[in-house]
mmCIF file of C-alpha atoms in Angstrom:
data_model
loop_
_atom_site.group_PDB
_atom_site.id
_atom_site.type_symbol
_atom_site.label_atom_id
_atom_site.label_comp_id
_atom_site.label_asym_id
_atom_site.label_seq_id
_atom_site.Cartn_x
_atom_site.Cartn_y
_atom_site.Cartn_z
ATOM 1 C CA MET A 200 6.994 18.244 14.800
ATOM 2 C CA ARG A 201 8.827 16.475 11.881
ATOM 3 C CA TYR A 202 7.178 14.080 9.487
ATOM 4 C CA LEU A 203 9.632 13.154 7.520
ATOM 5 C CA GLY A 204 13.469 11.844 8.299
ATOM 6 C CA LYS A 205 14.310 9.789 11.689
ATOM 7 C CA SER A 206 13.117 10.564 14.732
ATOM 8 C CA SER A 207 10.324 12.255 12.802
ATOM 9 C CA VAL A 208 5.938 10.930 13.231
ATOM 10 C CA ALA A 209 6.988 8.538 10.492
ATOM 11 C CA SER A 210 9.366 6.828 12.110
ATOM 12 C CA PHE A 211 7.082 6.228 15.229
ATOM 13 C CA LEU A 212 4.552 5.266 12.563
ATOM 14 C CA ARG A 213 6.406 2.794 11.472
ATOM 15 C CA ILE A 214 7.282 1.280 14.950
ATOM 16 C CA ALA A 215 3.776 1.079 16.067
ATOM 17 C CA LEU A 216 2.567 -0.816 12.174
ATOM 18 C CA SER A 217 5.535 -3.409 13.107
ATOM 19 C CA VAL A 218 4.031 -3.560 16.852
ATOM 20 C CA VAL A 219 0.530 -3.872 15.381
ATOM 21 C CA TRP A 220 2.294 -7.062 12.366
ATOM 22 C CA VAL A 221 3.323 -8.626 15.096
ATOM 23 C CA MET A 222 -0.512 -8.194 17.110
ATOM 24 C CA GLY A 223 -1.768 -9.723 13.294
ATOM 25 C CA ILE A 224 0.155 -11.843 13.395
ATOM 26 C CA ALA A 225 -0.124 -13.211 16.949
ATOM 27 C CA LEU A 226 -4.163 -13.401 15.399
ATOM 28 C CA ILE A 227 -4.079 -14.640 12.497
ATOM 29 C CA VAL A 228 -2.442 -17.962 14.208
ATOM 30 C CA PHE A 229 -4.890 -17.756 16.729
ATOM 31 C CA LEU A 230 -7.749 -17.883 14.289
ATOM 32 C CA VAL A 231 -6.123 -20.389 12.452
ATOM 33 C CA VAL A 232 -5.721 -22.864 15.257
ATOM 34 C CA GLY A 233 -8.567 -22.053 16.238
ATOM 35 C CA SER A 234 -10.479 -22.819 13.490
ATOM 36 C CA ILE A 235 -8.535 -26.298 13.151
ATOM 37 C CA LEU A 236 -9.321 -27.447 17.086
ATOM 38 C CA LEU A 237 -13.326 -26.478 15.868
ATOM 39 C CA ILE A 238 -12.751 -29.104 12.872
ATOM 40 C CA VAL A 239 -11.369 -31.416 15.380
ATOM 41 C CA PHE A 240 -13.303 -30.671 18.291
ATOM 42 C CA GLY A 241 -15.713 -29.032 17.530
ATOM 43 C CA PRO A 242 -17.815 -25.838 19.596
ATOM 44 C CA PRO A 243 -17.258 -26.610 22.796
ATOM 45 C CA GLN A 244 -20.302 -27.567 25.259
ATOM 46 C CA GLY A 245 -22.384 -25.370 26.374
ATOM 47 C CA ALA A 246 -20.825 -22.317 24.366
ATOM 48 C CA CYS A 247 -22.548 -19.076 23.798
ATOM 49 C CA ILE A 248 -21.869 -18.014 20.599
ATOM 50 C CA SER A 249 -21.603 -14.176 19.898
ATOM 51 C CA ILE A 250 -21.443 -13.090 16.466
ATOM 52 C CA GLY A 251 -19.949 -9.104 15.699
ATOM 53 C CA SER A 252 -19.103 -6.215 13.411
ATOM 54 C CA SER A 253 -16.517 -3.941 14.539
ATOM 55 C CA HIS A 254 -15.232 -0.629 12.393
ATOM 56 C CA ASP A 255 -16.239 -3.465 8.747
ATOM 57 C CA ILE A 256 -14.782 -6.237 10.532
ATOM 58 C CA VAL A 257 -16.766 -8.928 11.100
ATOM 59 C CA SER A 258 -15.714 -11.234 14.624
ATOM 60 C CA ILE A 259 -16.766 -14.302 16.056
ATOM 61 C CA GLY A 260 -16.091 -15.667 19.727
ATOM 62 C CA PHE A 261 -17.822 -18.794 21.864
ATOM 63 C CA THR A 262 -17.605 -18.234 26.264
ATOM 64 C CA ASN A 263 -18.356 -21.488 28.144
ATOM 65 C CA ILE A 264 -21.120 -20.100 29.626
ATOM 66 C CA GLN A 265 -23.078 -23.378 31.479
ATOM 67 C CA SER A 266 -25.400 -20.708 33.170
ATOM 68 C CA HIS A 267 -26.570 -19.652 29.764
ATOM 69 C CA PRO A 268 -26.324 -22.517 27.199
ATOM 70 C CA LYS A 269 -27.977 -20.811 24.606
ATOM 71 C CA ILE A 270 -27.661 -17.559 24.752
ATOM 72 C CA PHE A 271 -27.191 -16.055 21.212
ATOM 73 C CA THR A 272 -25.189 -12.736 20.874
ATOM 74 C CA LEU A 273 -24.986 -10.677 17.904
ATOM 75 C CA GLN A 274 -22.996 -7.128 18.350
ATOM 76 C CA THR A 275 -22.504 -3.945 15.906
ATOM 77 C CA ASP A 276 -20.192 -1.267 16.558
ATOM 78 C CA PHE A 277 -23.343 0.209 18.490
ATOM 79 C CA LEU A 278 -25.712 -2.118 19.726
ATOM 80 C CA GLN A 279 -25.026 -5.824 21.519
ATOM 81 C CA VAL A 280 -27.810 -7.663 21.459
ATOM 82 C CA GLU A 281 -28.666 -10.553 22.912
ATOM 83 C CA PHE A 282 -31.105 -13.531 22.284
ATOM 84 C CA MET A 283 -31.851 -16.092 25.129
ATOM 85 C CA ASP A 284 -33.090 -19.838 24.612
ATOM 86 C CA ALA A 285 -31.999 -19.625 20.632
ATOM 87 C CA VAL A 286 -31.758 -22.443 18.710
ATOM 88 C CA ILE A 287 -28.690 -23.022 16.689
ATOM 89 C CA LYS A 288 -27.976 -25.249 13.788
ATOM 90 C CA ASN A 289 -25.042 -26.170 12.658
ATOM 91 C CA SER A 290 -22.812 -24.061 15.593
ATOM 92 C CA LYS A 291 -19.442 -25.803 13.710
ATOM 93 C CA GLN A 292 -19.731 -25.065 10.119
ATOM 94 C CA LEU A 293 -21.017 -21.105 11.084
ATOM 95 C CA ILE A 294 -18.461 -20.784 13.633
ATOM 96 C CA LEU A 295 -16.023 -21.521 11.183
ATOM 97 C CA GLY A 296 -17.628 -19.597 8.291
ATOM 98 C CA PHE A 297 -17.314 -16.402 10.844
ATOM 99 C CA LEU A 298 -13.688 -17.716 11.710
ATOM 100 C CA SER A 299 -12.225 -18.242 8.108
ATOM 101 C CA LEU A 300 -14.330 -14.194 6.739
ATOM 102 C CA GLY A 301 -11.849 -12.861 9.788
ATOM 103 C CA ILE A 302 -8.747 -15.126 8.901
ATOM 104 C CA ILE A 303 -8.837 -13.355 5.381
ATOM 105 C CA MET A 304 -10.159 -9.752 6.886
ATOM 106 C CA VAL A 305 -6.528 -10.160 8.593
ATOM 107 C CA GLY A 306 -5.363 -10.991 6.220
ATOM 108 C CA LEU A 307 -6.193 -8.464 4.147
ATOM 109 C CA GLY A 308 -5.008 -5.190 6.937
ATOM 110 C CA MET A 309 -1.899 -7.420 7.037
ATOM 111 C CA ALA A 310 -0.838 -7.054 3.766
ATOM 112 C CA ILE A 311 -2.416 -2.762 4.051
ATOM 113 C CA ILE A 312 -0.022 -2.837 7.045
ATOM 114 C CA TYR A 313 2.957 -4.295 5.424
ATOM 115 C CA GLN A 314 2.611 -2.233 2.165
ATOM 116 C CA LEU A 315 2.286 1.135 5.121
ATOM 117 C CA ARG A 316 5.232 0.232 6.818
ATOM 118 C CA LYS A 317 7.579 0.110 3.865
ATOM 119 C CA ILE A 318 6.349 3.395 2.641
ATOM 120 C CA LEU A 319 6.943 4.831 5.934
ATOM 121 C CA THR A 320 10.880 3.055 5.722
ATOM 122 C CA THR A 321 10.879 5.634 2.366
ATOM 123 C CA LEU A 322 9.799 8.220 4.799
ATOM 124 C CA GLU A 323 12.382 8.167 7.690
ATOM 125 C CA ALA A 324 15.029 7.313 4.739
ATOM 126 C CA GLY A 325 13.808 11.011 3.489
ATOM 127 C CA THR A 326 13.365 9.353 -0.387
ATOM 128 C CA PRO A 327 9.473 9.194 -0.676
ATOM 129 C CA PHE A 328 8.925 10.148 -4.096
ATOM 130 C CA VAL A 329 9.559 6.561 -5.305
ATOM 131 C CA ILE A 330 8.205 4.452 -8.136
ATOM 132 C CA GLU A 331 7.892 1.072 -6.146
ATOM 133 C CA ASN A 332 5.856 3.809 -3.500
ATOM 134 C CA VAL A 333 3.996 4.646 -6.290
ATOM 135 C CA ASN A 334 2.738 0.900 -6.505
ATOM 136 C CA ARG A 335 2.293 0.087 -2.264
ATOM 137 C CA ILE A 336 -0.126 3.020 -2.650
ATOM 138 C CA ARG A 337 -1.479 1.612 -6.122
ATOM 139 C CA LYS A 338 -2.190 -2.120 -3.775
ATOM 140 C CA ILE A 339 -3.068 -0.517 -1.443
ATOM 141 C CA GLY A 340 -5.961 1.163 -2.779
ATOM 142 C CA LEU A 341 -6.873 -2.303 -4.503
ATOM 143 C CA LEU A 342 -6.844 -3.845 -1.141
ATOM 144 C CA ILE A 343 -9.219 -2.012 0.337
ATOM 145 C CA PHE A 344 -11.350 -3.323 -2.424
ATOM 146 C CA GLY A 345 -10.096 -6.630 -1.622
ATOM 147 C CA GLY A 346 -12.067 -6.140 1.938
ATOM 148 C CA ILE A 347 -15.432 -5.185 0.540
ATOM 149 C CA VAL A 348 -16.133 -7.299 -1.963
ATOM 150 C CA ALA A 349 -14.569 -9.801 0.611
ATOM 151 C CA GLN A 350 -17.762 -8.190 3.058
ATOM 152 C CA PHE A 351 -20.082 -8.097 0.246
ATOM 153 C CA ILE A 352 -19.395 -12.158 -0.258
ATOM 154 C CA ALA A 353 -19.800 -12.771 3.005
ATOM 155 C CA GLY A 354 -22.785 -10.618 4.042
ATOM 156 C CA LEU A 355 -24.188 -12.682 1.059
ATOM 157 C CA PHE A 356 -23.098 -16.124 2.611
ATOM 158 C CA LEU A 357 -23.469 -15.516 6.786
ATOM 159 C CA GLY A 358 -25.755 -13.269 6.969
ATOM 160 C CA ARG A 359 -27.975 -16.335 4.825
ATOM 161 C CA ALA A 360 -26.060 -19.047 7.116
ATOM 162 C CA ILE A 361 -27.789 -17.075 10.307
ATOM 163 C CA MET A 362 -31.005 -16.512 9.346
ATOM 164 C CA GLU A 363 -31.214 -20.596 8.418
ATOM 165 C CA ASN A 364 -29.621 -22.022 11.619
ATOM 166 C CA VAL A 365 -30.165 -19.410 14.892
ATOM 167 C CA ILE A 366 -34.007 -19.588 15.457
ATOM 168 C CA VAL A 367 -35.146 -17.274 18.399
ATOM 169 C CA LYS A 368 -38.730 -17.352 19.092
ATOM 170 C CA GLY A 369 -40.490 -14.379 17.564
ATOM 171 C CA THR A 370 -37.288 -13.425 16.247
ATOM 172 C CA ILE A 371 -37.132 -13.083 12.759
ATOM 173 C CA PHE A 372 -33.158 -12.615 10.958
ATOM 174 C CA THR A 373 -33.109 -11.136 7.958
ATOM 175 C CA ALA A 374 -29.658 -11.074 6.129
ATOM 176 C CA LYS A 375 -28.736 -8.302 4.008
ATOM 177 C CA SER A 376 -25.510 -7.862 2.104
ATOM 178 C CA GLY A 377 -24.516 -4.364 0.381
ATOM 179 C CA PHE A 378 -21.252 -2.176 -0.765
ATOM 180 C CA ASN A 379 -20.553 -0.013 2.345
ATOM 181 C CA GLY A 380 -20.489 3.446 0.055
ATOM 182 C CA ASP A 381 -17.981 5.569 2.650
ATOM 183 C CA THR A 382 -14.991 2.425 2.020
ATOM 184 C CA ILE A 383 -15.428 3.083 -1.486
ATOM 185 C CA PHE A 384 -14.677 6.384 -1.811
ATOM 186 C CA ILE A 385 -11.491 5.958 0.696
ATOM 187 C CA ALA A 386 -10.209 2.989 -2.031
ATOM 188 C CA LEU A 387 -11.043 5.290 -4.715
ATOM 189 C CA VAL A 388 -9.515 8.510 -3.539
ATOM 190 C CA ILE A 389 -5.988 6.168 -2.734
ATOM 191 C CA LEU A 390 -5.643 4.910 -6.044
ATOM 192 C CA VAL A 391 -6.490 8.749 -7.270
ATOM 193 C CA ILE A 392 -3.316 9.628 -4.796
ATOM 194 C CA ALA A 393 -1.143 7.046 -6.159
ATOM 195 C CA GLU A 394 -1.406 8.921 -9.708
ATOM 196 C CA ILE A 395 -0.894 12.139 -8.372
ATOM 197 C CA PHE A 396 2.492 10.112 -6.343
ATOM 198 C CA ARG A 397 3.057 8.161 -9.836
ATOM 199 C CA GLN A 398 3.812 11.997 -11.450
ATOM 200 C CA GLY A 399 5.365 13.257 -8.064
ATOM 201 C CA THR A 400 7.940 10.548 -8.570
ATOM 202 C CA LEU A 401 8.274 11.503 -12.652
ATOM 203 C CA LEU A 402 8.937 15.146 -11.937
ATOM 204 C CA LYS A 403 11.690 14.146 -9.473
ATOM 205 C CA GLU A 404 12.549 11.898 -11.278
ATOM 206 C CA GLU A 405 12.783 15.051 -14.459
ATOM 207 C CA HIS A 406 14.497 17.101 -11.634
ATOM 208 C CA ASP A 407 17.355 14.923 -10.567
ATOM 209 C CA LEU A 408 18.295 13.927 -14.342
ATOM 210 C CA THR A 409 18.626 18.211 -15.303
ATOM 211 C CA ILE A 410 21.594 18.964 -14.979
ATOM 212 C CA MET B 5 17.232 9.157 -26.797
ATOM 213 C CA SER B 6 17.842 10.675 -29.898
ATOM 214 C CA ILE B 7 20.771 13.510 -28.868
ATOM 215 C CA ILE B 8 24.008 12.484 -28.328
ATOM 216 C CA VAL B 9 26.574 14.210 -25.966
ATOM 217 C CA HIS B 10 30.222 14.358 -27.053
ATOM 218 C CA LEU B 11 31.041 16.070 -24.293
ATOM 219 C CA ASP B 12 34.067 13.141 -23.738
ATOM 220 C CA LYS B 13 34.974 14.088 -27.405
ATOM 221 C CA VAL B 14 35.422 17.709 -26.357
ATOM 222 C CA MET B 15 37.366 17.364 -23.117
ATOM 223 C CA LEU B 16 39.314 15.350 -24.841
ATOM 224 C CA GLU B 17 40.321 18.091 -27.885
ATOM 225 C CA ARG B 18 41.010 20.677 -25.140
ATOM 226 C CA LYS B 19 42.535 18.103 -22.807
ATOM 227 C CA VAL B 20 39.961 19.046 -19.542
ATOM 228 C CA SER B 21 40.235 16.412 -17.401
ATOM 229 C CA LEU B 22 36.169 15.784 -15.815
ATOM 230 C CA THR B 23 37.452 16.814 -12.017
ATOM 231 C CA GLU B 24 38.901 20.397 -14.006
ATOM 232 C CA LEU B 25 35.346 20.796 -15.979
ATOM 233 C CA ALA B 26 33.376 20.193 -13.128
ATOM 234 C CA GLU B 27 35.658 22.459 -10.818
ATOM 235 C CA ASN B 28 35.253 26.065 -13.485
ATOM 236 C CA VAL B 29 31.604 25.091 -14.426
ATOM 237 C CA GLY B 30 30.465 24.368 -10.874
ATOM 238 C CA ILE B 31 28.578 21.187 -11.017
ATOM 239 C CA THR B 32 29.038 18.469 -9.260
ATOM 240 C CA MET B 33 31.008 15.365 -10.762
ATOM 241 C CA ALA B 34 28.510 13.224 -10.295
ATOM 242 C CA ASN B 35 25.300 15.702 -12.264
ATOM 243 C CA LEU B 36 28.691 15.874 -15.268
ATOM 244 C CA SER B 37 29.147 11.985 -15.263
ATOM 245 C CA ILE B 38 25.228 11.570 -16.288
ATOM 246 C CA LEU B 39 25.303 14.543 -18.589
ATOM 247 C CA LYS B 40 28.265 12.502 -19.716
ATOM 248 C CA SER B 41 27.258 9.075 -20.316
ATOM 249 C CA GLY B 42 23.309 10.462 -21.731
ATOM 250 C CA LYS B 43 21.828 9.649 -19.072
ATOM 251 C CA ALA B 44 20.359 13.552 -18.522
ATOM 252 C CA LYS B 45 16.862 14.036 -19.388
ATOM 253 C CA ALA B 46 16.788 17.688 -20.112
ATOM 254 C CA VAL B 47 20.444 20.463 -19.449
ATOM 255 C CA ARG B 48 19.842 24.375 -18.265
ATOM 256 C CA PHE B 49 20.781 26.935 -20.636
ATOM 257 C CA SER B 50 22.877 28.381 -17.876
ATOM 258 C CA THR B 51 24.813 24.817 -17.481
ATOM 259 C CA LEU B 52 25.295 25.189 -21.023
ATOM 260 C CA ASP B 53 26.302 28.681 -21.105
ATOM 261 C CA SER B 54 29.289 27.538 -18.721
ATOM 262 C CA ILE B 55 30.399 24.176 -20.192
ATOM 263 C CA CYS B 56 30.412 26.550 -23.580
ATOM 264 C CA HIS B 57 31.924 29.577 -21.895
ATOM 265 C CA TYR B 58 34.818 27.569 -20.105
ATOM 266 C CA LEU B 59 35.258 24.637 -22.774
ATOM 267 C CA GLN B 60 34.742 27.492 -25.902
ATOM 268 C CA CYS B 61 33.100 26.084 -27.966
ATOM 269 C CA GLN B 62 29.211 26.112 -29.786
ATOM 270 C CA PRO B 63 26.450 23.925 -28.205
ATOM 271 C CA ALA B 64 26.753 21.847 -30.966
ATOM 272 C CA ASP B 65 30.006 20.824 -30.600
ATOM 273 C CA ILE B 66 28.472 19.021 -27.828
ATOM 274 C CA LEU B 67 25.149 18.035 -28.972
ATOM 275 C CA GLU B 68 23.643 16.389 -31.584
ATOM 276 C CA TRP B 69 20.800 15.354 -32.722
ATOM 277 C CA ILE B 70 20.537 11.577 -34.769
ATOM 278 C CA LEU B 71 17.316 10.033 -35.687
ATOM 279 C CA GLY B 72 16.458 8.008 -33.573
ATOM 280 C CA GLU B 73 14.125 4.339 -33.354
ATOM 281 C CA GLU B 74 11.127 5.794 -32.112
ATOM 282 C CA ASP B 75 11.423 8.605 -34.720
ATOM 283 C CA LYS B 76 11.713 5.082 -37.558
ATOM 284 C CA ASP B 77 8.242 4.499 -36.940
#
C-alpha cells in the first residue's frame, strides 16, 4: 500500500476531507440560517428541545412533537435522558447559546480540516518537508487548544443556562466545566510533532543544499 | 555566509564551461549553479576533490573566508 504520492492513502484522505469540507460548509450555513430564523421567529410552537454532546461537540436540536410538548432531552456519548413535563424558560436564548457554540466548534473543525487538506496536498505531491507544513501542524495544535477553551467557556455558561432555565420536578441539574485531559494531551503531542517536522524540514533543506 | 565561492573566476581562468565541469565532475548543472551562486550550505569533500582535480587547483582557490556582518558584533 502506498502512503504518499498520487493514488495513495494520502490522496484518498484528501478526497475524503474535501467531502467533509463541503458537508461542514453546509452545516455552518444550516446553523447560521437556523440561528437567524430563531432570532426572527423564535422556537417553533410545542418544540421538543434536545441538547447533546457527542465526540466533544455539544449540539442542540428541536423537533415539533405535539404529543410531548414539554419533553427535554439531554444526550451524551453514552446516554440519552428524556425528561417529561419539563418547564423551559428562555428557550430561545438557550437554543441560540448552543447553536453559537455549535458554529464555533464546527468552525474550528473546519479550520483543522482546511490545514489537513493543505498538508495532504503536499503529501500527494511528494514534498512533505516544507516549512509551511510545520506552520500548518502547529496551527492544528493551537486550534485544538481553541476548542478546549471554547468547551470550557461553554461549560461555564451553557451548563449554568440549563440549570437556570430548565425545570424538571424532582431533578437537579448541576453545571460542571473542566478541561478535557485527553484532548490537551493530543494538542501537546501535535505541537511536539510540529517541532519534529521543523527539524526534519531543516535537515531536508541542508541535504538539498549540500553539493 | 562568510564563505565566498570563486568557482566562476577559476572556471574562467581555465576556460571551462559550466556544462563541461558538470559532466566531468559528475554533479548536476542545478547543483553546480547553487555552488557557484553561493547558496550552498555545505560541500562534500568528494565534490571538492573532483572539482579541484578537474580544474587543477587548490580548495583555497575556490573558497575564501571573509569577515561577515554576523562576525563583526
